[in-house]
């Protein structure tokens, strides 16, 4: 299976539901080919979120799930650049200064081709969004 | 990648109030390079995306509407628009921009097909991958 997350954290439930779905699928023994973050979904990939301690940490949930299961979590580069989600090389390339990169662990930035490819390769593509 | 799948991009939102329409179009254009069997569907407020003579200067956002007319160049030849969605919004086929592609005889033919809701459901049921924006 492949999963698409089209909404950001906290405003919308889509990312939480996608996370619960992905986690449950993995625990049932399904293979998750890729999780692709698009639209405001790219905001799930910032390491700079600091939610209150008694709340879930949406970004950390994803990062931990990726580490535990070796998930491939891809953030769309065009959507990410519009919204200020940068990895080291992108931060450098756009002259944003030392330490500006904010991509959280477990995520990687790549192109929309990764979304299409996930649709081709996976038996099912499950979209979470509005 | 040898296998071809049927991809349907479902556009359900008006063009400029949110970014979905623009970013959906970006997926379609990138996806064209993968040589899949691609269709586009416009329903609900998504039918507003195809209204002709859109002018966005007053709201300071990019007018990406002309890009739809280039879909034929990307080998995207199937554009389905839901009749009920048009009617519910006081629109008709005459309000939509022309989207064409070249057929095998090198003639420009319309890519747009107005379909009713039941037919749209059949189109969706026939797909391998549906991306809804």
Coordinates of C-alpha atoms in Angstrom, one line a residue:
Chain A
X1 CA 0.0 0.0 0.0
X2 CA 0.9 3.6 -0.3
X3 CA -0.4 6.5 1.7
X4 CA -0.9 10.2 0.8
X5 CA -1.2 12.9 3.5
X6 CA -2.7 16.1 2.1
X7 CA -3.3 18.1 5.3
X8 CA -1.1 19.6 8.0
X9 CA -1.0 18.7 11.6
X10 CA -3.5 19.9 14.3
X11 CA -5.8 21.9 12.1
X12 CA -7.1 18.8 10.4
X13 CA -7.5 15.2 11.5
X14 CA -6.2 13.8 8.2
X15 CA -2.6 13.3 9.3
X16 CA -3.6 11.6 12.6
X17 CA -5.9 9.3 10.8
X18 CA -3.2 8.5 8.2
X19 CA -0.8 7.8 11.0
X20 CA -3.2 5.5 12.8
X21 CA -4.0 3.7 9.5
X22 CA -0.3 3.3 8.5
X23 CA 0.6 2.0 12.0
X24 CA -2.3 -0.4 12.0
X25 CA -1.5 -1.6 8.5
X26 CA 2.1 -2.2 9.5
X27 CA 1.1 -4.1 12.7
X28 CA -1.1 -6.3 10.6
X29 CA 1.9 -7.2 8.4
X30 CA 1.1 -5.1 5.3
X31 CA 3.8 -3.5 3.4
X32 CA 3.7 0.3 3.1
X33 CA 5.6 1.2 0.0
X34 CA 5.7 4.9 0.7
X35 CA 4.0 7.7 2.6
X36 CA 3.8 10.9 0.5
X37 CA 3.2 14.3 2.0
X38 CA 1.6 16.9 -0.2
X39 CA -0.3 20.2 0.0
X40 CA -0.2 21.4 3.7
X41 CA 0.7 17.8 4.5
X42 CA 4.3 18.8 4.1
X43 CA 3.9 20.7 7.4
X44 CA 3.9 17.3 9.2
X45 CA 7.7 17.2 8.4
X46 CA 9.0 20.2 10.3
X47 CA 11.2 19.3 13.3
X48 CA 10.3 22.7 14.9
X49 CA 6.9 21.9 16.2
X50 CA 6.6 22.1 20.0
X51 CA 3.1 21.1 21.0
X52 CA 2.0 21.2 24.7
X53 CA 3.3 18.3 26.7
X54 CA -0.1 16.8 27.3
X55 CA -0.9 16.6 23.5
X56 CA 0.2 14.2 20.9
X57 CA 3.2 15.2 18.8
X58 CA 2.1 14.5 15.2
X59 CA 5.5 15.0 13.7
X60 CA 7.3 12.9 16.2
X61 CA 4.7 10.1 15.8
X62 CA 5.6 9.9 12.1
X63 CA 9.4 10.1 12.7
X64 CA 9.2 7.3 15.3
X65 CA 7.0 5.1 13.1
X66 CA 9.5 5.6 10.2
X67 CA 12.4 4.7 12.4
X68 CA 10.7 1.6 13.8
X69 CA 9.5 0.2 10.4
X70 CA 11.9 1.7 7.9
X71 CA 9.1 3.7 6.3
X72 CA 9.9 5.7 3.2
X73 CA 8.3 9.2 4.0
X74 CA 8.6 11.6 1.1
X75 CA 7.8 15.3 1.2
X76 CA 7.0 17.0 -2.1
X77 CA 9.7 19.5 -2.9
X78 CA 7.5 22.1 -4.6
X79 CA 4.9 22.1 -1.9
X80 CA 7.6 22.1 0.8
X81 CA 9.5 25.1 -0.6
X82 CA 6.3 27.1 -0.8
X83 CA 5.7 26.4 2.9
X84 CA 9.3 26.7 4.2
X85 CA 10.1 23.0 4.8
X86 CA 13.8 22.7 3.9
X87 CA 16.5 20.0 4.2
X88 CA 20.2 21.0 4.5
X89 CA 20.9 21.1 0.8
X90 CA 17.7 23.1 -0.1
X91 CA 18.4 25.6 2.8
X92 CA 21.9 26.1 1.4
X93 CA 20.8 26.3 -2.2
X94 CA 18.3 29.1 -1.4
X95 CA 20.7 31.0 0.9
X96 CA 18.7 30.6 4.0
X97 CA 21.7 30.4 6.3
X98 CA 23.3 27.9 8.7
X99 CA 20.9 25.8 10.6
X100 CA 17.8 26.9 8.7
X101 CA 17.0 23.3 7.6
X102 CA 13.9 22.1 9.5
X103 CA 13.1 18.7 7.9
X104 CA 12.4 16.2 10.7
X105 CA 14.1 12.8 11.0
X106 CA 12.7 10.1 8.8
X107 CA 11.5 12.4 6.1
X108 CA 13.1 13.0 2.8
X109 CA 12.4 15.7 0.2
X110 CA 11.8 14.6 -3.4
X111 CA 9.6 15.2 -6.4
X112 CA 6.0 14.5 -7.4
X113 CA 7.2 11.7 -9.5
X114 CA 7.5 9.7 -6.2
X115 CA 3.7 10.1 -5.7
X116 CA 2.9 8.8 -9.2
X117 CA 5.4 6.0 -8.8
X118 CA 3.8 5.0 -5.5
X119 CA 0.5 4.8 -7.3
X120 CA 2.0 2.6 -9.9
X121 CA 3.9 0.3 -7.6
X122 CA 1.4 -0.1 -4.7
X123 CA -1.7 -2.3 -4.9
X124 CA -3.7 0.4 -3.1
X125 CA -3.1 4.2 -2.8
X126 CA -5.0 5.6 0.1
X127 CA -5.4 9.3 0.2
X128 CA -6.1 11.3 3.5
X129 CA -7.3 14.8 3.2
X130 CA -10.2 17.2 3.0
Chain B
X1 CA 7.9 0.3 -14.9
X2 CA 6.1 -1.7 -17.5
X3 CA 2.6 -1.8 -16.2
X4 CA 0.1 0.9 -17.1
X5 CA -2.5 1.9 -14.6
X6 CA -5.7 4.0 -14.9
X7 CA -5.1 7.2 -13.0
X8 CA -8.0 9.5 -12.2
X9 CA -7.4 13.0 -10.7
X10 CA -10.6 14.2 -9.0
X11 CA -10.9 18.0 -8.7
X12 CA -13.5 19.0 -6.2
X13 CA -12.6 22.5 -5.1
X14 CA -12.8 26.0 -6.5
X15 CA -9.6 27.3 -8.2
X16 CA -8.2 30.1 -6.1
X17 CA -9.6 30.1 -2.5
X18 CA -7.3 27.2 -1.7
X19 CA -4.1 25.7 -3.3
X20 CA -5.6 22.3 -4.1
X21 CA -6.5 23.0 -7.7
X22 CA -3.0 24.4 -8.6
X23 CA -1.2 21.7 -6.8
X24 CA -3.4 19.0 -8.4
X25 CA -2.6 20.4 -11.8
X26 CA 1.1 20.1 -10.9
X27 CA 0.7 16.4 -10.1
X28 CA -1.1 15.9 -13.4
X29 CA 1.7 17.5 -15.4
X30 CA 4.5 15.7 -13.6
X31 CA 2.5 12.4 -13.8
X32 CA 2.2 12.8 -17.6
X33 CA 5.9 11.7 -17.9
X34 CA 5.0 8.3 -16.5
X35 CA 2.8 7.4 -19.5
X36 CA -0.1 6.1 -17.6
X37 CA -3.8 6.1 -18.6
X38 CA -4.8 9.5 -17.2
X39 CA -8.3 11.0 -16.8
X40 CA -9.4 14.2 -15.0
X41 CA -12.7 14.6 -13.3
X42 CA -14.2 17.9 -12.3
X43 CA -17.1 17.9 -9.9
X44 CA -18.6 19.9 -7.0
X45 CA -16.9 23.3 -6.8
X46 CA -14.1 21.8 -8.9
X47 CA -16.1 22.7 -12.0
X48 CA -15.2 26.4 -11.4
X49 CA -11.6 25.5 -12.2
X50 CA -12.6 25.3 -15.9
X51 CA -14.6 28.5 -16.2
X52 CA -13.3 30.5 -19.1
X53 CA -11.8 34.1 -18.9
X54 CA -10.6 33.8 -15.4
X55 CA -8.8 37.0 -14.2
X56 CA -6.9 36.9 -10.9
X57 CA -5.1 40.2 -10.9
X58 CA -7.5 41.6 -8.3
X59 CA -6.6 38.9 -5.8
X60 CA -2.8 38.8 -6.4
X61 CA -2.5 35.1 -7.2
X62 CA -1.2 33.3 -10.2
X63 CA -3.8 32.6 -12.9
X64 CA -2.9 29.0 -13.8
X65 CA -6.2 28.4 -15.8
X66 CA -4.4 28.7 -19.2
X67 CA -2.4 25.6 -18.2
X68 CA -5.5 23.4 -18.5
X69 CA -5.6 24.2 -22.2
X70 CA -2.1 22.7 -22.5
X71 CA -3.2 19.3 -21.1
X72 CA -3.5 18.0 -24.7
X73 CA 0.2 18.6 -25.2
X74 CA 0.8 16.5 -22.2
X75 CA -1.2 13.7 -23.7
X76 CA -4.0 14.1 -21.2
X77 CA -7.1 13.6 -23.4
X78 CA -9.9 12.7 -21.1
X79 CA -11.5 15.5 -19.0
X80 CA -14.9 14.5 -17.4
X81 CA -17.1 17.3 -16.0
X82 CA -20.1 16.4 -14.0
X83 CA -23.4 17.7 -15.4
X84 CA -25.2 18.0 -12.0
X85 CA -22.3 20.0 -10.5
X86 CA -22.5 22.5 -13.3
X87 CA -26.3 22.8 -13.1
X88 CA -26.3 23.1 -9.3
X89 CA -24.0 26.2 -9.8
X90 CA -26.0 27.7 -12.6
X91 CA -23.3 26.8 -15.1
X92 CA -23.4 25.0 -18.5
X93 CA -20.8 23.7 -20.9
X94 CA -20.8 27.1 -22.6
X95 CA -19.2 28.6 -19.5
X96 CA -16.2 26.2 -19.8
X97 CA -12.9 26.9 -21.5
X98 CA -12.0 24.8 -24.6
X99 CA -9.6 22.0 -23.8
X100 CA -8.6 20.1 -26.9
X101 CA -6.1 17.5 -28.1
X102 CA -4.9 16.2 -31.4
X103 CA -6.6 13.0 -32.6
X104 CA -4.9 10.4 -34.8
X105 CA -5.8 12.5 -37.9
X106 CA -4.1 15.5 -36.4
X107 CA -7.4 17.3 -35.9
X108 CA -8.0 19.3 -32.7
X109 CA -10.9 17.7 -30.9
X110 CA -12.5 18.5 -27.5
X111 CA -11.1 16.6 -24.5
X112 CA -14.1 17.6 -22.4
X113 CA -17.0 15.2 -21.9
X114 CA -19.9 16.3 -19.8
X115 CA -21.2 13.2 -17.9
X116 CA -24.0 12.7 -15.4
X117 CA -23.4 11.6 -11.8
X118 CA -24.1 8.0 -12.4
X119 CA -21.6 7.9 -15.3
X120 CA -19.1 9.6 -13.1
X121 CA -19.5 6.8 -10.5
X122 CA -18.8 4.3 -13.2
X123 CA -15.7 6.1 -14.4
X124 CA -14.4 6.1 -10.8
X125 CA -15.2 2.5 -10.4
X126 CA -13.1 1.6 -13.4
X127 CA -9.9 3.3 -12.1
X128 CA -6.8 1.7 -10.5
X129 CA -5.6 4.9 -8.7
X130 CA -7.8 7.9 -7.7
X131 CA -6.2 11.0 -6.4
X132 CA -8.8 13.3 -5.0
X133 CA -7.9 17.0 -4.5

